[in-house]
PDB file of C-alpha atoms in Angstrom:
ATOM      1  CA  UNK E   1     -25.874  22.491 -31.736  1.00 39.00           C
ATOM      2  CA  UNK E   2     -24.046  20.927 -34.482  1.00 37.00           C
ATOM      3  CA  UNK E   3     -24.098  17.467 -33.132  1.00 39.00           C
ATOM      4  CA  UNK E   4     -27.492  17.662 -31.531  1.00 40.00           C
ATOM      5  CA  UNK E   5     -29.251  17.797 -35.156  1.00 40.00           C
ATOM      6  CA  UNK E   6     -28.139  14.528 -36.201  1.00 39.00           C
ATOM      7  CA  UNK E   7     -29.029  13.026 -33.124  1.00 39.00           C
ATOM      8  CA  UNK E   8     -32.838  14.534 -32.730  1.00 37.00           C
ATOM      9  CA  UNK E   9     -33.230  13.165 -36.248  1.00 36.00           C
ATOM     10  CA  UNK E  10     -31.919   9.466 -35.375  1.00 41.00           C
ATOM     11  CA  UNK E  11     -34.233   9.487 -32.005  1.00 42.00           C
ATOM     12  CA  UNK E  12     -37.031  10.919 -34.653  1.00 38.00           C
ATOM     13  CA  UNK E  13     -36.514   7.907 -37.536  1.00 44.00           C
ATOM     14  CA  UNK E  14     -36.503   5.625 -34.402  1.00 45.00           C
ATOM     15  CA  UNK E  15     -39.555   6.423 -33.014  1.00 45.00           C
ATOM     16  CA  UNK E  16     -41.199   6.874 -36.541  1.00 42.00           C
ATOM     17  CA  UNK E  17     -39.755   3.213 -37.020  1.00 49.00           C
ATOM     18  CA  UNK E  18     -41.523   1.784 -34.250  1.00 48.00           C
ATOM     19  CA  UNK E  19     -44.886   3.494 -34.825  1.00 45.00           C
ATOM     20  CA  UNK E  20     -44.580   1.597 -38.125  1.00 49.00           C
ATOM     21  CA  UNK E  21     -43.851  -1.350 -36.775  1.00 54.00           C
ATOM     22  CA  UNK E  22     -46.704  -1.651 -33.991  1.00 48.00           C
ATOM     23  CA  UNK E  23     -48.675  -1.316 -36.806  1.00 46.00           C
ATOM     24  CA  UNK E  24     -47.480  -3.563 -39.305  1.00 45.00           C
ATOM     25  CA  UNK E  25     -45.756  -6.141 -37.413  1.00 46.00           C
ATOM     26  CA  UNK E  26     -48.544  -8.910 -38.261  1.00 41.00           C
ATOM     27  CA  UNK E  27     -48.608  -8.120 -41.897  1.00 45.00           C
ATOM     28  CA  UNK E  28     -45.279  -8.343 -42.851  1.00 42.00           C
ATOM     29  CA  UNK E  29     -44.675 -11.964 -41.346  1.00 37.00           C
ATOM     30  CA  UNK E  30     -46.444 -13.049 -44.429  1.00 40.00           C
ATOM     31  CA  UNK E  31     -43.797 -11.780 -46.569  1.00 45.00           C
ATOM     32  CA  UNK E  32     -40.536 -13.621 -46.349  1.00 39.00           C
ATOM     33  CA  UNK E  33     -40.003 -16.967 -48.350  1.00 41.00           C
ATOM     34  CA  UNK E  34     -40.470 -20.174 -46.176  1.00 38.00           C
ATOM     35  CA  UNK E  35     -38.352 -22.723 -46.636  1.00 36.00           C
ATOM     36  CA  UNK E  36     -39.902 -26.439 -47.384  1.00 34.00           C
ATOM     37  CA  UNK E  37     -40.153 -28.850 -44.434  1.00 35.00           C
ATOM     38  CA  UNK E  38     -38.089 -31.926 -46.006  1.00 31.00           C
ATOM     39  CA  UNK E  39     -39.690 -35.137 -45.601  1.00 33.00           C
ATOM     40  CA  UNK E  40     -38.411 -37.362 -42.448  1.00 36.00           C
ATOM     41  CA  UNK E  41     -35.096 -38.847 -42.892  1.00 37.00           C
ATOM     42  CA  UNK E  42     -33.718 -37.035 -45.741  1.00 35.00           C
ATOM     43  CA  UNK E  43     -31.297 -34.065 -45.338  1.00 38.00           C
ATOM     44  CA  UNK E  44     -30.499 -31.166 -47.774  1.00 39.00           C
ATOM     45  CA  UNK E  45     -27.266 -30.403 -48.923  1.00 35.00           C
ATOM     46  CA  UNK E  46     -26.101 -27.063 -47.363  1.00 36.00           C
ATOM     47  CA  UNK E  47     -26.323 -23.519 -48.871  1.00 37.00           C
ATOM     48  CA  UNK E  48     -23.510 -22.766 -50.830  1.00 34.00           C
ATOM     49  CA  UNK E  49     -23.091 -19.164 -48.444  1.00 35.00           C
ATOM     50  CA  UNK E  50     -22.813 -19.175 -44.925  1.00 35.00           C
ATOM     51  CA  UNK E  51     -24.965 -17.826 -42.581  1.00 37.00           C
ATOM     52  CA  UNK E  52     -24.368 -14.181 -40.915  1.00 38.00           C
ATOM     53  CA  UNK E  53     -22.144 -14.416 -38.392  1.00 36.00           C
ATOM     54  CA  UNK E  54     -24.914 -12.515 -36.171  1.00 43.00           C
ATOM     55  CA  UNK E  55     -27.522 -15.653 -37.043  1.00 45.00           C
ATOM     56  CA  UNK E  56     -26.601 -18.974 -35.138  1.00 45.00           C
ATOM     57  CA  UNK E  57     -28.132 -22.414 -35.153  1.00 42.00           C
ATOM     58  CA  UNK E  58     -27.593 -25.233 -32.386  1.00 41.00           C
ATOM     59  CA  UNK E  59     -27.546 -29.240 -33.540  1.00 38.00           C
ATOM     60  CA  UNK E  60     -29.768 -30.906 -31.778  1.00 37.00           C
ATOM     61  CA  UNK E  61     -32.094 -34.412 -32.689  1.00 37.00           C
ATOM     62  CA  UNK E  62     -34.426 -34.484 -35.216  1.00 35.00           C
ATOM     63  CA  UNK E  63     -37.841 -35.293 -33.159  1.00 35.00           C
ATOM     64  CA  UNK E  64     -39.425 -34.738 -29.929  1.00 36.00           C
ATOM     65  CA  UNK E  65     -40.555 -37.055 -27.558  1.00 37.00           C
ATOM     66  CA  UNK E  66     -44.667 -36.457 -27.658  1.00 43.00           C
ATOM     67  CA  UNK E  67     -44.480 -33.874 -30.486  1.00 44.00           C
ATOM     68  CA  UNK E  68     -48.383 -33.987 -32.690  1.00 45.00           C
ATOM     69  CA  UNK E  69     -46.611 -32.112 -35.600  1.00 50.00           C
ATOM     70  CA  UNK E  70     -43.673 -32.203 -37.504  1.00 51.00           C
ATOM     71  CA  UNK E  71     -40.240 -30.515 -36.265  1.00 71.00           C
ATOM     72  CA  UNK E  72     -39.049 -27.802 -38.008  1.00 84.00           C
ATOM     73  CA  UNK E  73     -35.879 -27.709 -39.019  1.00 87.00           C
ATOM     74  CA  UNK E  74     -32.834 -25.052 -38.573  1.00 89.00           C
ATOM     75  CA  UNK E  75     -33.450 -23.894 -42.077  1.00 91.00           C
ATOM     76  CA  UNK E  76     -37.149 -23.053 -41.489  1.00 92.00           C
ATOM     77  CA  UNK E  77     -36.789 -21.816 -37.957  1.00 93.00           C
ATOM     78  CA  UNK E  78     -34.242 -19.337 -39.199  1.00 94.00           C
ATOM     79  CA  UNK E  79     -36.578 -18.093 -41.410  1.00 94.00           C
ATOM     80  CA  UNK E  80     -38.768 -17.284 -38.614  1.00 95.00           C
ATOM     81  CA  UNK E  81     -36.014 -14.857 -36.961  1.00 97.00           C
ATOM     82  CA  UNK E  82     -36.411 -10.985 -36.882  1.00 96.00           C
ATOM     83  CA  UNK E  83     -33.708  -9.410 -38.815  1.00 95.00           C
ATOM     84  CA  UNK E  84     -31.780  -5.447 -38.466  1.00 94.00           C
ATOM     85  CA  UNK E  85     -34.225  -4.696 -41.747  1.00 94.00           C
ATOM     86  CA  UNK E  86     -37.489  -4.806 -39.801  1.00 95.00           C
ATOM     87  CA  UNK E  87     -36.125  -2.175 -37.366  1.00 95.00           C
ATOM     88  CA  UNK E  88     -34.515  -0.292 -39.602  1.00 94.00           C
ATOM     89  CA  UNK E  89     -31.384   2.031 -38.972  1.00 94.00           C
ATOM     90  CA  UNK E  90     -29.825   2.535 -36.299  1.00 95.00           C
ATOM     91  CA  UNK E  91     -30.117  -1.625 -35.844  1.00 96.00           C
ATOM     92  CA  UNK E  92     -27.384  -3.499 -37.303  1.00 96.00           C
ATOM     93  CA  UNK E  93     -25.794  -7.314 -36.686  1.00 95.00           C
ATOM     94  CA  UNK E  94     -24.614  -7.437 -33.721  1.00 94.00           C
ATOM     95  CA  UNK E  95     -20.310  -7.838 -33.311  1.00 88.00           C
ATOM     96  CA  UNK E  96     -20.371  -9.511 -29.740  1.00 88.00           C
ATOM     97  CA  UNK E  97     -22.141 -10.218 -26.880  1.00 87.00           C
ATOM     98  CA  UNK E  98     -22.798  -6.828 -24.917  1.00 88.00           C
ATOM     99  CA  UNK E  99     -20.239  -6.173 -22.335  1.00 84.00           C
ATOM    100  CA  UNK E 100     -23.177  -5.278 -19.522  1.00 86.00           C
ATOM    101  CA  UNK E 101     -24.098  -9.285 -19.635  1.00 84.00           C
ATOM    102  CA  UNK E 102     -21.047 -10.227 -17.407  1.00 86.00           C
ATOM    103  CA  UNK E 103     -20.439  -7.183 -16.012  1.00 84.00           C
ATOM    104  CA  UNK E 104     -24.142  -6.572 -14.477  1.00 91.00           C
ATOM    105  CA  UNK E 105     -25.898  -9.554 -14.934  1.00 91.00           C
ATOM    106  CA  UNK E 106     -23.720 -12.036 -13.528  1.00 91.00           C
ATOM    107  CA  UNK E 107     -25.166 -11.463  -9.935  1.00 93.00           C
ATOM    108  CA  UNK E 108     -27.078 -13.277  -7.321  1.00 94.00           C
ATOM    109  CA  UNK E 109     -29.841 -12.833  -4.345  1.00 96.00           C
ATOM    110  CA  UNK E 110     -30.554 -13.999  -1.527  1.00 95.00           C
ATOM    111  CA  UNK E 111     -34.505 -15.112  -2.695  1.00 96.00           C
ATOM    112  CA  UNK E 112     -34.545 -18.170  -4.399  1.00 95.00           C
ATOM    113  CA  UNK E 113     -37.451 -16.642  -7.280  1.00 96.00           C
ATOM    114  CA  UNK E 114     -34.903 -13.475  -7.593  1.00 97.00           C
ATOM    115  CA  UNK E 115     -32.302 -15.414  -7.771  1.00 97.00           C
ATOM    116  CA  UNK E 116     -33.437 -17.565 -10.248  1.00 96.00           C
ATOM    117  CA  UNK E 117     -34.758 -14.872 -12.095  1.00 97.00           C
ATOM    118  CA  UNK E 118     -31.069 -13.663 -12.885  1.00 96.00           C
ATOM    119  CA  UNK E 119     -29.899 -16.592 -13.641  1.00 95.00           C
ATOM    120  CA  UNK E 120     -32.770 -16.519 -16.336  1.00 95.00           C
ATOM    121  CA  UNK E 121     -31.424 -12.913 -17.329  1.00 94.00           C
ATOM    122  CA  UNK E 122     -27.773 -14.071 -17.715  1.00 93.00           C
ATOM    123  CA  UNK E 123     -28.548 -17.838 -19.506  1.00 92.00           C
ATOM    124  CA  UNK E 124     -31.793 -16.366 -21.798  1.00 92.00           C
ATOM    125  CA  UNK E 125     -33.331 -19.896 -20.682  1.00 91.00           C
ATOM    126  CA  UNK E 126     -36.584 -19.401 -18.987  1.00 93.00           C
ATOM    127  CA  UNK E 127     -37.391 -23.061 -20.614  1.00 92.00           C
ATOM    128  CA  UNK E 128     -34.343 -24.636 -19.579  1.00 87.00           C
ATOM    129  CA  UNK E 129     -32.402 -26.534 -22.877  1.00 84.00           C
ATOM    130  CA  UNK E 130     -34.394 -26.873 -25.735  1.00 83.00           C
ATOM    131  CA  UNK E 131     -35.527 -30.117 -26.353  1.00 79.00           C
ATOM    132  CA  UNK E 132     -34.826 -29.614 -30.158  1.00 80.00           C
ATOM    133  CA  UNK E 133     -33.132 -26.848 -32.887  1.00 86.00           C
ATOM    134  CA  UNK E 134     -32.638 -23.412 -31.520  1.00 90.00           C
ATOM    135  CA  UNK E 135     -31.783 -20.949 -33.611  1.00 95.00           C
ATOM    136  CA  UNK E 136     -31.060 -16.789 -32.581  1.00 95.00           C
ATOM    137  CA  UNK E 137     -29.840 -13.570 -33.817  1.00 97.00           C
ATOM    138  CA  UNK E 138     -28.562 -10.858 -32.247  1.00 97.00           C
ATOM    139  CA  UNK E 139     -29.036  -7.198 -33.067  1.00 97.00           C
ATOM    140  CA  UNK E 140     -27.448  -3.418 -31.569  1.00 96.00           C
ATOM    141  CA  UNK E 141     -29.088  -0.343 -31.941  1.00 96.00           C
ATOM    142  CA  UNK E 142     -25.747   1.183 -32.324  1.00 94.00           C
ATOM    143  CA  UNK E 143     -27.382   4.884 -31.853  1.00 94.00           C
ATOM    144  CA  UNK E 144     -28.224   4.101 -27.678  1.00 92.00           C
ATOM    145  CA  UNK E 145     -25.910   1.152 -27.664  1.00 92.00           C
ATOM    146  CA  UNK E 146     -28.320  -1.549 -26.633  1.00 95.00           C
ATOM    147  CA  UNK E 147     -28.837  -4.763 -27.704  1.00 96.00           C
ATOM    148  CA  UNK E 148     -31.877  -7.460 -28.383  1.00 97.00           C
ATOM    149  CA  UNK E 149     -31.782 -10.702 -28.942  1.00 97.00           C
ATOM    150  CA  UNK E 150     -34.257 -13.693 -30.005  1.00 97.00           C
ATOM    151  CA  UNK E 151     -33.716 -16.981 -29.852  1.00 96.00           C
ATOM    152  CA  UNK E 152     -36.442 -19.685 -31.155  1.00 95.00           C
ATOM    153  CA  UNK E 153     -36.381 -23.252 -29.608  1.00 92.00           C
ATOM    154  CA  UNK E 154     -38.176 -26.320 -29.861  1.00 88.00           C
ATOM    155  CA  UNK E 155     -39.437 -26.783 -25.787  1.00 88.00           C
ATOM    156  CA  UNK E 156     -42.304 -29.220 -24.521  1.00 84.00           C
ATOM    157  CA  UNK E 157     -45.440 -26.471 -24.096  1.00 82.00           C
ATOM    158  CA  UNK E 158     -46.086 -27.568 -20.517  1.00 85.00           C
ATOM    159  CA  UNK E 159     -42.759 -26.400 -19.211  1.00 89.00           C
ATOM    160  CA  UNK E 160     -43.035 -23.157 -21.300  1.00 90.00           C
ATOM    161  CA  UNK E 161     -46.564 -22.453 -19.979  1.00 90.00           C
ATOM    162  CA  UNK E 162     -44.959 -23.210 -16.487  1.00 93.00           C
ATOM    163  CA  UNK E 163     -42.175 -20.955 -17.120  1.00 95.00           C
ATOM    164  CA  UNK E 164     -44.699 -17.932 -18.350  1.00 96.00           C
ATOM    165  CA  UNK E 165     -46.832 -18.292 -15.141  1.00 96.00           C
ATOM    166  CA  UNK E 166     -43.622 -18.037 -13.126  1.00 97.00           C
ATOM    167  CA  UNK E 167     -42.419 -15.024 -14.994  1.00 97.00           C
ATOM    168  CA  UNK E 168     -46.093 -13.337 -14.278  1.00 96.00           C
ATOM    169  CA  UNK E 169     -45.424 -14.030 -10.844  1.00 97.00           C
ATOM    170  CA  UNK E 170     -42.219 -11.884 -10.314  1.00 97.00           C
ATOM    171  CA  UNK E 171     -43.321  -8.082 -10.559  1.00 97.00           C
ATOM    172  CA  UNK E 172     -44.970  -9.049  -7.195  1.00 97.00           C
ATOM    173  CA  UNK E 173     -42.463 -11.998  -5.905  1.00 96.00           C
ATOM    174  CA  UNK E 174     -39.588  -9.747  -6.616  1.00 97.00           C
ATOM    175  CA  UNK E 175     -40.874  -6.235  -7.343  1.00 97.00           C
ATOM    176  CA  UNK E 176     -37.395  -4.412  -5.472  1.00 97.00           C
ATOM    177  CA  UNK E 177     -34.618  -6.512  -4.132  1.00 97.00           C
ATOM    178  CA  UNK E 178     -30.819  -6.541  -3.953  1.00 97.00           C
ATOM    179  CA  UNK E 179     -28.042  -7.890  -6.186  1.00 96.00           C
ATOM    180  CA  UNK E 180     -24.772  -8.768  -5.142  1.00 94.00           C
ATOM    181  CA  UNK E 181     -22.414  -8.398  -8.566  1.00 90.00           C
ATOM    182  CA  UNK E 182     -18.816  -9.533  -8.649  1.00 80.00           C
ATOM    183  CA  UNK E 183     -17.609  -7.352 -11.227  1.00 84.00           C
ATOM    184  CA  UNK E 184     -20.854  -3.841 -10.461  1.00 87.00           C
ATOM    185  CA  UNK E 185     -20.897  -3.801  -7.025  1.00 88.00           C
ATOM    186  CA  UNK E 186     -24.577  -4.216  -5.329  1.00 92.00           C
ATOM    187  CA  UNK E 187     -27.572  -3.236  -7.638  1.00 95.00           C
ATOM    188  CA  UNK E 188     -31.110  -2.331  -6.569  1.00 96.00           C
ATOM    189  CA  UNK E 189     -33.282  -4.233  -8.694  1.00 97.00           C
ATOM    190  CA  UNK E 190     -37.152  -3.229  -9.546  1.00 98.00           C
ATOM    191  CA  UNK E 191     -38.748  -5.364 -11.539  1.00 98.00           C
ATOM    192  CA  UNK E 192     -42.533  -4.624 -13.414  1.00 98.00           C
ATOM    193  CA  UNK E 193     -44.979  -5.903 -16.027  1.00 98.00           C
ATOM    194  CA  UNK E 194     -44.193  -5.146 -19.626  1.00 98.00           C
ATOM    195  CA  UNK E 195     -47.230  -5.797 -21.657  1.00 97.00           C
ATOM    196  CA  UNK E 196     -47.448  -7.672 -24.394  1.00 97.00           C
ATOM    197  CA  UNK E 197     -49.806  -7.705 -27.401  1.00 96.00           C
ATOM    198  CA  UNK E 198     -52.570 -10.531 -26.932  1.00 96.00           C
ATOM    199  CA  UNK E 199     -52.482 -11.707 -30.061  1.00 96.00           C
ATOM    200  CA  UNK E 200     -48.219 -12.415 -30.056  1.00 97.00           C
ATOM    201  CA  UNK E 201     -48.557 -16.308 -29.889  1.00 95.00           C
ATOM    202  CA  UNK E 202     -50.641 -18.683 -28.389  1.00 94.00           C
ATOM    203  CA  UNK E 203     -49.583 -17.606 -24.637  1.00 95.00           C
ATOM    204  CA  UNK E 204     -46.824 -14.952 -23.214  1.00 96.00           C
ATOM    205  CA  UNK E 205     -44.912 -13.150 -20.787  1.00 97.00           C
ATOM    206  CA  UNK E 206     -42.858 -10.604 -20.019  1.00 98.00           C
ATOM    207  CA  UNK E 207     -40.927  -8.304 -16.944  1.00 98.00           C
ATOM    208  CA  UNK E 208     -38.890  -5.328 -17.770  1.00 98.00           C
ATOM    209  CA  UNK E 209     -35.810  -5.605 -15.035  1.00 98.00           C
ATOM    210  CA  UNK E 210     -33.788  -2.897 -14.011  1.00 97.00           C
ATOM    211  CA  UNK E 211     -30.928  -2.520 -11.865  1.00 97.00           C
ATOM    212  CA  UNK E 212     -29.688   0.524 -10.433  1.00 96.00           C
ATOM    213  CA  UNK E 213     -25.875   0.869  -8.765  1.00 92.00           C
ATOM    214  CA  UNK E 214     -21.791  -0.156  -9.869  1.00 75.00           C
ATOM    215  CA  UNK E 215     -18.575  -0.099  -7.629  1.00 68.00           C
ATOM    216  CA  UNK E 216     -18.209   2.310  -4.606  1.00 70.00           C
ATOM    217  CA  UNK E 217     -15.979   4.333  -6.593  1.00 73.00           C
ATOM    218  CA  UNK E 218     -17.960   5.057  -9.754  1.00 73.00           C
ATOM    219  CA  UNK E 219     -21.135   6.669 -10.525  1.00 79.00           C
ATOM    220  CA  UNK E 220     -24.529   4.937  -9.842  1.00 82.00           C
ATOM    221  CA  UNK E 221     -25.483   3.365 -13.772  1.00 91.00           C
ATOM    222  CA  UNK E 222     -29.100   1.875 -14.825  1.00 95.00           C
ATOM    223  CA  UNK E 223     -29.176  -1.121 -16.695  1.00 96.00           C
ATOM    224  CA  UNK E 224     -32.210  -1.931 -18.418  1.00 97.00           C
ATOM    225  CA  UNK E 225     -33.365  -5.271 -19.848  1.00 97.00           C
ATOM    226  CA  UNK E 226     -36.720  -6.651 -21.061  1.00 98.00           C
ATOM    227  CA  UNK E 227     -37.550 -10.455 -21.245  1.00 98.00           C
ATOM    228  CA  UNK E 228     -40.275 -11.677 -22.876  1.00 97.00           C
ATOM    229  CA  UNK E 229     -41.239 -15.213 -23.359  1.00 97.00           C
ATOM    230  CA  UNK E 230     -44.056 -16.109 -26.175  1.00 96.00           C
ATOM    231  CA  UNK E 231     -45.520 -19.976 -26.675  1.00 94.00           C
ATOM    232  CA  UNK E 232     -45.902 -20.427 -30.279  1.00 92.00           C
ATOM    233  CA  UNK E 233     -47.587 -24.174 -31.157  1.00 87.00           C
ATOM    234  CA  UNK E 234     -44.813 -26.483 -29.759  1.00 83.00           C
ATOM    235  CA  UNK E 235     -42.055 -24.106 -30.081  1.00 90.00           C
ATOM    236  CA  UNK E 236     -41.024 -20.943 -27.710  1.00 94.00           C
ATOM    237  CA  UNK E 237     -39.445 -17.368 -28.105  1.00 96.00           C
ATOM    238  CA  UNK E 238     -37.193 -16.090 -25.788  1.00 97.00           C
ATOM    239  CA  UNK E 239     -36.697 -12.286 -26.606  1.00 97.00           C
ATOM    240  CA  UNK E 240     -34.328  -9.928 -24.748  1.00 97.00           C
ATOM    241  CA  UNK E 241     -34.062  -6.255 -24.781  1.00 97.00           C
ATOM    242  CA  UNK E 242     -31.419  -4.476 -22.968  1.00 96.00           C
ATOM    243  CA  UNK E 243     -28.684  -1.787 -22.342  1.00 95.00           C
ATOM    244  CA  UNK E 244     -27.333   1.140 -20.726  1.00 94.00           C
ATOM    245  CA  UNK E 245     -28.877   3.538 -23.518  1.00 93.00           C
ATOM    246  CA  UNK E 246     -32.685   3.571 -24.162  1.00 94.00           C
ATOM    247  CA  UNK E 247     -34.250   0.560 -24.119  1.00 96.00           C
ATOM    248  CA  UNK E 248     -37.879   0.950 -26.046  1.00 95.00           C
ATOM    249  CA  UNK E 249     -40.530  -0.817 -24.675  1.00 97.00           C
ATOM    250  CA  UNK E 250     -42.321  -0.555 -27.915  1.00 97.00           C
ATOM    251  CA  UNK E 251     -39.361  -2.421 -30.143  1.00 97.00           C
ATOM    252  CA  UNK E 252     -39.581  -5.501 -27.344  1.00 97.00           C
ATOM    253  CA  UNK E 253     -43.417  -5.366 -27.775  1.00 97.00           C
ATOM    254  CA  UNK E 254     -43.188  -5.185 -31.947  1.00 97.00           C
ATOM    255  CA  UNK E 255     -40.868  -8.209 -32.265  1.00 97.00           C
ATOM    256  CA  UNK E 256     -42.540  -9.961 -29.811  1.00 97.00           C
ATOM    257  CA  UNK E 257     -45.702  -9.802 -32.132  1.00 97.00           C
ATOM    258  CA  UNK E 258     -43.515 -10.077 -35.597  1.00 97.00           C
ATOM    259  CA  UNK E 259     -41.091 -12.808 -34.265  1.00 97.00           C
ATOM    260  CA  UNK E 260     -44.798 -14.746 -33.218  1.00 97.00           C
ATOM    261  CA  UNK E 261     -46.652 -14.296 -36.483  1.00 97.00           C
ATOM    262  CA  UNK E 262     -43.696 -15.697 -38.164  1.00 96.00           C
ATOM    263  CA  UNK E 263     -42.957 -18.608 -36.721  1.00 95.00           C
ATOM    264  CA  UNK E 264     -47.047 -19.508 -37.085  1.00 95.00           C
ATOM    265  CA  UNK E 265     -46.697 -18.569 -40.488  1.00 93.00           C
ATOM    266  CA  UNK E 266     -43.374 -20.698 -40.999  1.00 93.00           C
ATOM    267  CA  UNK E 267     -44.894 -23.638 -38.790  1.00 89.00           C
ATOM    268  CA  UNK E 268     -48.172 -23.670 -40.950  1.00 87.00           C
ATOM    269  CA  UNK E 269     -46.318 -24.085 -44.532  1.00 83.00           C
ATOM    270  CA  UNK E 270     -44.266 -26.622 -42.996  1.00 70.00           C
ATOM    271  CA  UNK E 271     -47.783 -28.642 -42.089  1.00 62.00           C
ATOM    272  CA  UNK E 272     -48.765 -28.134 -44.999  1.00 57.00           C
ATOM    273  CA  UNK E 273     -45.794 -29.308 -46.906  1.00 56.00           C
ATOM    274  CA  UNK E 274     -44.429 -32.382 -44.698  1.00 49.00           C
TER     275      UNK E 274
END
């Protein structure tokens, strides 16, 4: 009894968290500071602090072949990323990569679509390479032990709208299959719709994957991870969900909405300030 109090009131806060969040998750986009878009050709010095070591940003060139608008920049794209404060406790910065990504997700199928569709699991590149700056952060809700993660990229919007019609395909291209792990053993893998609000972005998808099994001599585990994919202007969100624990379908379908309405609201000051 003494150790089931504390946890009834984390699961309690949690859910109370994401209530708020369904229902606020458009408003509060419009609250951060967004960084100026610098004018072409001229750099800023850096920030005398460094970034959190949870928060990274990939080089990559400074325009887009057959971009209409402006690239933003690292700086401004950053700005655009969820953070543990929206969620709330038990979130916090992430100190790794979670162990399950090797261990589970490293596997293959015999269907090419399946097959691919792990590969998208393990990489978090339903777009391929961006095409410009990516930025991500990575957060653990350290109470169930799972683990989301966004990243924000600058891809051309026909291969992310070819990439989103794909994913919609795969609840019925690859709705229960095998996976052959070298590290879990096989896994029976189910894969379903996961819902996403309409107005996240300007298009979207996602699947929620799980896969059931581990080595001959251990007990069956479930691993459980969402992917959603949102098309914001010219840029994309890739936005994982995942863990052994309790994954909420509700936190993947708040960020999804919040991590949307900021990068509009970051990629309209930057058109307005170019």
């Amino acid at each position: 009894m003494t150790r089931a109090a504390p946890r009834a009131r984390t699961l309690l806060a949690s859910g109370l968290s994401v209530t708020v969040l369904l229902i606020t998750a458009a408003c509060v986009a419009y609250d951060r500071d967004v960084p100026r878009a610098l004018p072409q050709g001229v750099s800023e010095p850096p920030a005398a602090t460094s970034a959190s070591p949870s928060v990274t940003a990939t080089a990559s060139p400074s325009a887009v072949t057959g971009r209409s608008t402006p690239v933003l920049n690292d700086e401004q794209l950053r700005a655009a990323l969820i953070t543990e404060g929206d969620l709330g406790p038990p979130w916090a910065a992430a100190q790794g990569p979670a162990l399950w990504r090797d261990g589970t997700l490293k596997a293959t199928a015999d269907d090419g679509d399946c097959r691919r569709l792990l590969e998208v699991l393990y990489t978090e590149e339903p777009f391929g390479v961006p095409a410009g700056p990516r930025v991500s952060v990575t957060l653990d809700d350290t109470a169930e032990g799972t683990q989301l993660r966004e990243q924000i990229g600058a891809h051309r919007p026909q291969d992310v709208e070819r990439a989103l019609t794909w994913l919609g395909t795969l609840p019925e291209e690859c709705g229960r299959f095998r996976a052959a792990t070298a590290r879990s053993g096989t896994q029976d893998v189910e894969v379903t719709e996961l819902p996403l609000p309409d107005t996240a972005g300007d298009a979207r998808a996602a699947v929620r994957v799980t896969l059931t099994g581990g080595a001959p001599d251990a007990e069956p585990a479930r691993l459980t991870v969402d992917l959603a994919a949102i098309l914001v202007g010219e840029d994309a969100i890739v936005l994982t969900n995942g863990g052994f624990g309790e994954v909420r379908a509700e936190v993947t379908q708040a960020m999804a909405q919040l991590g949307a309405d900021r990068l509009e609201e970051v990629a309209r000051e930057g058109r307005l300030r170019v």
